[in-house]
Short mmCIF file of C-alpha atoms in Angstrom, two decimals:
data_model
loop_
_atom_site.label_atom_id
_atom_site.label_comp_id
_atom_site.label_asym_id
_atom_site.label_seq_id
_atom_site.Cartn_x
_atom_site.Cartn_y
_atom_site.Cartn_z
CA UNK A 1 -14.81 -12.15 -1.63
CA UNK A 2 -15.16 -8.56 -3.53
CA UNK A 3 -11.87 -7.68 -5.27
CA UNK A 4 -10.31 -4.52 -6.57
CA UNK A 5 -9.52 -5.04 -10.50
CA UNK A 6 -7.08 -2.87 -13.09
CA UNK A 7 -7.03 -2.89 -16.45
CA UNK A 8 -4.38 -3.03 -18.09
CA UNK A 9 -2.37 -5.42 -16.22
CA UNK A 10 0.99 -4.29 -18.57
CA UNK A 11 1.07 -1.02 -20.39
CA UNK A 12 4.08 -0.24 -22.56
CA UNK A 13 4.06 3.51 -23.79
CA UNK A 14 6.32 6.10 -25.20
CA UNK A 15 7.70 9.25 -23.40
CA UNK A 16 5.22 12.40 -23.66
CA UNK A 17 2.15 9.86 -24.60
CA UNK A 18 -0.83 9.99 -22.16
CA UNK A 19 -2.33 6.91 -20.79
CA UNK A 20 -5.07 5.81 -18.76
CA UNK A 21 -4.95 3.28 -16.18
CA UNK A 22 -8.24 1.54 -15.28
CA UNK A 23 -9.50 0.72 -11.86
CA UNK A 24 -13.04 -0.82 -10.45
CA UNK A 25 -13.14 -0.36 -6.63
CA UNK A 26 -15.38 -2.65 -4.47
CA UNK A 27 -18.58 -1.54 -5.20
CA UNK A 28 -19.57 -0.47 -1.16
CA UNK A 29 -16.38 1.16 -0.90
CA UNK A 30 -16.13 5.38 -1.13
CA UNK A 31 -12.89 6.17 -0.29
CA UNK A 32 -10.48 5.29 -3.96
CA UNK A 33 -7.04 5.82 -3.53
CA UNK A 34 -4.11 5.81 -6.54
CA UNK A 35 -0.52 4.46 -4.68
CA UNK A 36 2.74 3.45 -7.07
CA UNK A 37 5.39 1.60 -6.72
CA UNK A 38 8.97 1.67 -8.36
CA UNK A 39 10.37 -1.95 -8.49
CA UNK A 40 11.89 -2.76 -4.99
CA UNK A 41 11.02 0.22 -3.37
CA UNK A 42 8.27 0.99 -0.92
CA UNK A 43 4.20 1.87 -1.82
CA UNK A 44 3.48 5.49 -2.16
CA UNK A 45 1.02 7.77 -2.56
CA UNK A 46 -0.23 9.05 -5.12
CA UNK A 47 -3.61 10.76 -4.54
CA UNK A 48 -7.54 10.18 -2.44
CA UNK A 49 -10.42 10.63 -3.55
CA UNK A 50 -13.85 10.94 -2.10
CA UNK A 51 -17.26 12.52 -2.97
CA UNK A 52 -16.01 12.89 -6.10
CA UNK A 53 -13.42 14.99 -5.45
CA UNK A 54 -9.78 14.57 -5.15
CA UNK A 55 -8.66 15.11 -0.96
CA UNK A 56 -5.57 14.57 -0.37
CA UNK A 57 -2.60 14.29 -3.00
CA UNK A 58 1.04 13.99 -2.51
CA UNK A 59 3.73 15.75 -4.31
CA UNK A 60 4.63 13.16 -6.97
CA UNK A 61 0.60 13.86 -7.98
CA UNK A 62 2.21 17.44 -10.43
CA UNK A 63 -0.35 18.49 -12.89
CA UNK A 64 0.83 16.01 -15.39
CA UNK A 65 -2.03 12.92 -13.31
CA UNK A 66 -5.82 13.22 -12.70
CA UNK A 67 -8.11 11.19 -11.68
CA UNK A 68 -11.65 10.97 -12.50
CA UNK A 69 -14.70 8.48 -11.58
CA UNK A 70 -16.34 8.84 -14.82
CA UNK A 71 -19.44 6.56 -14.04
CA UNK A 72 -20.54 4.62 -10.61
CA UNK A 73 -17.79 1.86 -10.84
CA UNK A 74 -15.15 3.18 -12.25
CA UNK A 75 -12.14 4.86 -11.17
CA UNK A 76 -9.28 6.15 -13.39
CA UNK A 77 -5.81 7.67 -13.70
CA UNK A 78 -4.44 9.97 -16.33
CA UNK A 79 -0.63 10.63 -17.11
CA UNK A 80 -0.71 13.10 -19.76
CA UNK A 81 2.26 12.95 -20.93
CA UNK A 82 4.72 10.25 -19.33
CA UNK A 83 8.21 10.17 -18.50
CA UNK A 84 10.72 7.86 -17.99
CA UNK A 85 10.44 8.05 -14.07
CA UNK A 86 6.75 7.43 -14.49
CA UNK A 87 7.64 3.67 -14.86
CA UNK A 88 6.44 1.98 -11.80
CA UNK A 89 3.78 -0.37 -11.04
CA UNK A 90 0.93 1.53 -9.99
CA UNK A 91 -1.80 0.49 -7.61
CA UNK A 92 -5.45 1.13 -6.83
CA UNK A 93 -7.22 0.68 -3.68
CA UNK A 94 -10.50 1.05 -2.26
CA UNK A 95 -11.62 1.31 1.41
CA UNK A 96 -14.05 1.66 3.75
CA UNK A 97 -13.92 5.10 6.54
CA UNK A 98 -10.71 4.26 9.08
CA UNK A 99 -10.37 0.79 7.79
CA UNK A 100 -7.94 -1.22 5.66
CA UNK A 101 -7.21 -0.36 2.15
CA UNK A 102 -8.27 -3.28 -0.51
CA UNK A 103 -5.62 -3.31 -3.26
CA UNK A 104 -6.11 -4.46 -7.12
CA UNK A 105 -3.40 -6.23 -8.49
CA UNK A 106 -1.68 -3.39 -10.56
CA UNK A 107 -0.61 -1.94 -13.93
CA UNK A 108 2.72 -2.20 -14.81
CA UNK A 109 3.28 0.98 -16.68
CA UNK A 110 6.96 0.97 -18.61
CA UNK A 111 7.65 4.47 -20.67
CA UNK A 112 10.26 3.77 -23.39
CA UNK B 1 5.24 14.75 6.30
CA UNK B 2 5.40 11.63 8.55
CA UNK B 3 7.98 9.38 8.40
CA UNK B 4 8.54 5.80 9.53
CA UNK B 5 11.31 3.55 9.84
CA UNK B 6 11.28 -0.39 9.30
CA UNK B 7 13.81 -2.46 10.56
CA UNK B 8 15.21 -5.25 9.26
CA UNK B 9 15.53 -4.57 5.98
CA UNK B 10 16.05 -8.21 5.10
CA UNK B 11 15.27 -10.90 7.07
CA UNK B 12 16.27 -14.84 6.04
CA UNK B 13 15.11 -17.48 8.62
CA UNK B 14 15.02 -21.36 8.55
CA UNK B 15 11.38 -22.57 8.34
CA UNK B 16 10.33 -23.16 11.96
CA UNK B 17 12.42 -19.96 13.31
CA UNK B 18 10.52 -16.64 14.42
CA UNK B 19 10.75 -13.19 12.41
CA UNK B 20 9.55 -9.99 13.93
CA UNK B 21 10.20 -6.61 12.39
CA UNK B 22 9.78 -3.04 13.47
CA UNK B 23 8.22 -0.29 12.77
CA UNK B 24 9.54 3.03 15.21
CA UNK B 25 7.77 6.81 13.99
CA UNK B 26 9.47 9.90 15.78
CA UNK B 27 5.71 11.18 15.94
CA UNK B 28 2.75 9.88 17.94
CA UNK B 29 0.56 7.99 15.48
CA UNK B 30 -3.33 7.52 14.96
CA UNK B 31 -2.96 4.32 13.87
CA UNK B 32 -1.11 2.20 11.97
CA UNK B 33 -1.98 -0.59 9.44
CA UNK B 34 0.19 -3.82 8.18
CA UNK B 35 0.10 -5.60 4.68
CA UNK B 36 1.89 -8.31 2.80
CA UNK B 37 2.91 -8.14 -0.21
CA UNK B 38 3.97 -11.47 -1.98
CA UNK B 39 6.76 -11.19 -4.20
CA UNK B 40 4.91 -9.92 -8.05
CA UNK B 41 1.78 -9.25 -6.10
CA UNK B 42 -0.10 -6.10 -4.29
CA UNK B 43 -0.23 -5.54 -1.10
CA UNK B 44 -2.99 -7.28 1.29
CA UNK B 45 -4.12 -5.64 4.48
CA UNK B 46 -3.18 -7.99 7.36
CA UNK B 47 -4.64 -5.74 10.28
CA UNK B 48 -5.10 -2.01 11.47
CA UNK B 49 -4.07 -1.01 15.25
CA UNK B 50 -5.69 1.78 17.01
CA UNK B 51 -5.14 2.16 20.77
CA UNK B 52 -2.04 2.61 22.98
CA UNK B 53 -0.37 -0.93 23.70
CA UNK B 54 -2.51 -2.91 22.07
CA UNK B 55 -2.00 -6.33 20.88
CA UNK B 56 -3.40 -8.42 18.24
CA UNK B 57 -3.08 -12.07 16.81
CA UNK B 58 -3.83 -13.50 13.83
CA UNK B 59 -2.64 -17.58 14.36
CA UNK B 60 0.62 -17.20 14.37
CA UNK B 61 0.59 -13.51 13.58
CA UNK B 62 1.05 -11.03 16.70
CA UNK B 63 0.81 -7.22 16.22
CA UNK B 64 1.78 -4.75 19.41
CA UNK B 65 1.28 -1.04 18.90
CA UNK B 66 3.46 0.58 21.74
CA UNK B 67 2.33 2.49 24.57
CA UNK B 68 3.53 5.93 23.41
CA UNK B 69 2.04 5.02 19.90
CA UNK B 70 4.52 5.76 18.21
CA UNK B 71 6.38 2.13 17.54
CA UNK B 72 4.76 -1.08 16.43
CA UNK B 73 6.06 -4.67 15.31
CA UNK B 74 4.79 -7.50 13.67
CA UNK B 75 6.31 -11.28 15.08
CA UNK B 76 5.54 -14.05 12.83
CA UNK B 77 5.89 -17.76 15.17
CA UNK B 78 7.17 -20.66 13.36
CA UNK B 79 7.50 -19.45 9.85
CA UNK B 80 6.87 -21.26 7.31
CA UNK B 81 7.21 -20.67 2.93
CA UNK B 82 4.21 -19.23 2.98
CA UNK B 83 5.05 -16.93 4.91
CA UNK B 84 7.72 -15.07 2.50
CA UNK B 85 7.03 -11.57 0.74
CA UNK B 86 7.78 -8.05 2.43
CA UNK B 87 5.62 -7.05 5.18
CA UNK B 88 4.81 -2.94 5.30
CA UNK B 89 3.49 -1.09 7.94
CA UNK B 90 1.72 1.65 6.86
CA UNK B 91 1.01 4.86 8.91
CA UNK B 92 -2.55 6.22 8.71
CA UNK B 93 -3.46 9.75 9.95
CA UNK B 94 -6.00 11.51 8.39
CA UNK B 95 -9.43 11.48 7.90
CA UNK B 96 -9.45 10.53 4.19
CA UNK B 97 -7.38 7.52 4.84
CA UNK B 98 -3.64 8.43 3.04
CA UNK B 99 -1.28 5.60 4.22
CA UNK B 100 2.73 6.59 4.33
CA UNK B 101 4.70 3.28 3.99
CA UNK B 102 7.43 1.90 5.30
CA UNK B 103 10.42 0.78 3.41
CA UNK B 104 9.05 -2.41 4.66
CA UNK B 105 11.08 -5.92 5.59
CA UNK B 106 11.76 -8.52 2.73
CA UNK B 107 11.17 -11.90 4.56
CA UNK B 108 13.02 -15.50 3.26
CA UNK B 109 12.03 -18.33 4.63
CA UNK B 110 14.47 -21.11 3.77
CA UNK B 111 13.20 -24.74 3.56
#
């Protein structure tokens, strides 16, 4: 069965570095979606993206993330510079029009 | 935004007991989506419900979407260990697909 994957699986950074979590959707999918989740608490929403353009993002999405789908399978997100409340795991998902989202298994991101 | 409130919180059972947990919105929804998420893992899409008072089972999963759309629950019969994790539902409502969670309900299922 077609997967979602991430790369990194574990990223350990320092406050006010940038890093780049790495995401391939499932390749028949157009609708990529960035969600994160702070340990114990509930899955939310980062940003959509579709057509190769961002369409919906919520208001933890500030001007410090982007997104970009660099090539025809990959699908990215940039903190440019991280804080500590950054830490979180942080998921990607793929999906299909009105159907269920497909999540990869995560990046833990810890800022020291 | 929309909101959505899951209820329990926690739920710990005896394996062989029902669980069934709730999802209420003070808003008429579109639809609404549930996932499991097993404890270190991501979440996994378990099924999306669309139309007023409909009802959906997966073995011994059964989803119910209420009439007014705007409640839902998920009733799990005869747990078992496999079936421990935290079960979300997740509200959809716009074209491009964003999901608002639920706090979600942490389910133990005790040997």
């Amino acid at each position: 069965e077609p997967e979602v994957t991430q790369t990194p699986s574990h990223q350990v950074t320092q406050m006010g570095q940038e890093v780049i979590l790495r995401c391939v959707p499932i390749s028949n999918h157009l609708y990529f979606y960035w969600y994160r989740q702070i340990l114990g608490q509930k899955v939310e929403f980062l940003v959509s993206f579709y057509n190769n353009e961002i369409s919906e993002k919520s208001e933890i999405f500030d001007d410090q993330f982007s997104v970009e789908r660099p090539d025809g399978s990959n699908f990215t997100l940039k903190i440019r510079s991280t804080k500590l409340e950054d830490s979180a795991m942080y998921f990607c998902a793929s999906s299909s029009r009105g159907q269920g989202k497909y999540f990869g298994p995560g990046t833990r991101l810890t800022v020291l | 935004g929309q909101q959505v409130m899951q209820i329990p919180q926690y739920q710990h059972v005896q394996e062989g007991e029902d669980f069934t947990t709730y999802c209420n919105s003070s808003t008429t929804l579109s639809n609404i989506q549930w996932y499991k998420q097993r404890p270190g893992g991501h979440p996994v899409f378990l099924i999306q419900l669309v139309k007023s008072g409909e009802v959906k089972k997966q073995k011994r999963l059964t989803f119910q979407f209420g009439e007014a759309k705007k409640n839902s629950s998920l009733h799990i019969t005869a747990t078992q260990t496999t079936d421990v994790g935290t079960y979300f539902c997740a509200l959809g409502g716009t074209s491009y697909g964003k999901l608002t969670f639920g706090q979600g309900t942490i389910l133990t299922v005790h040997p």
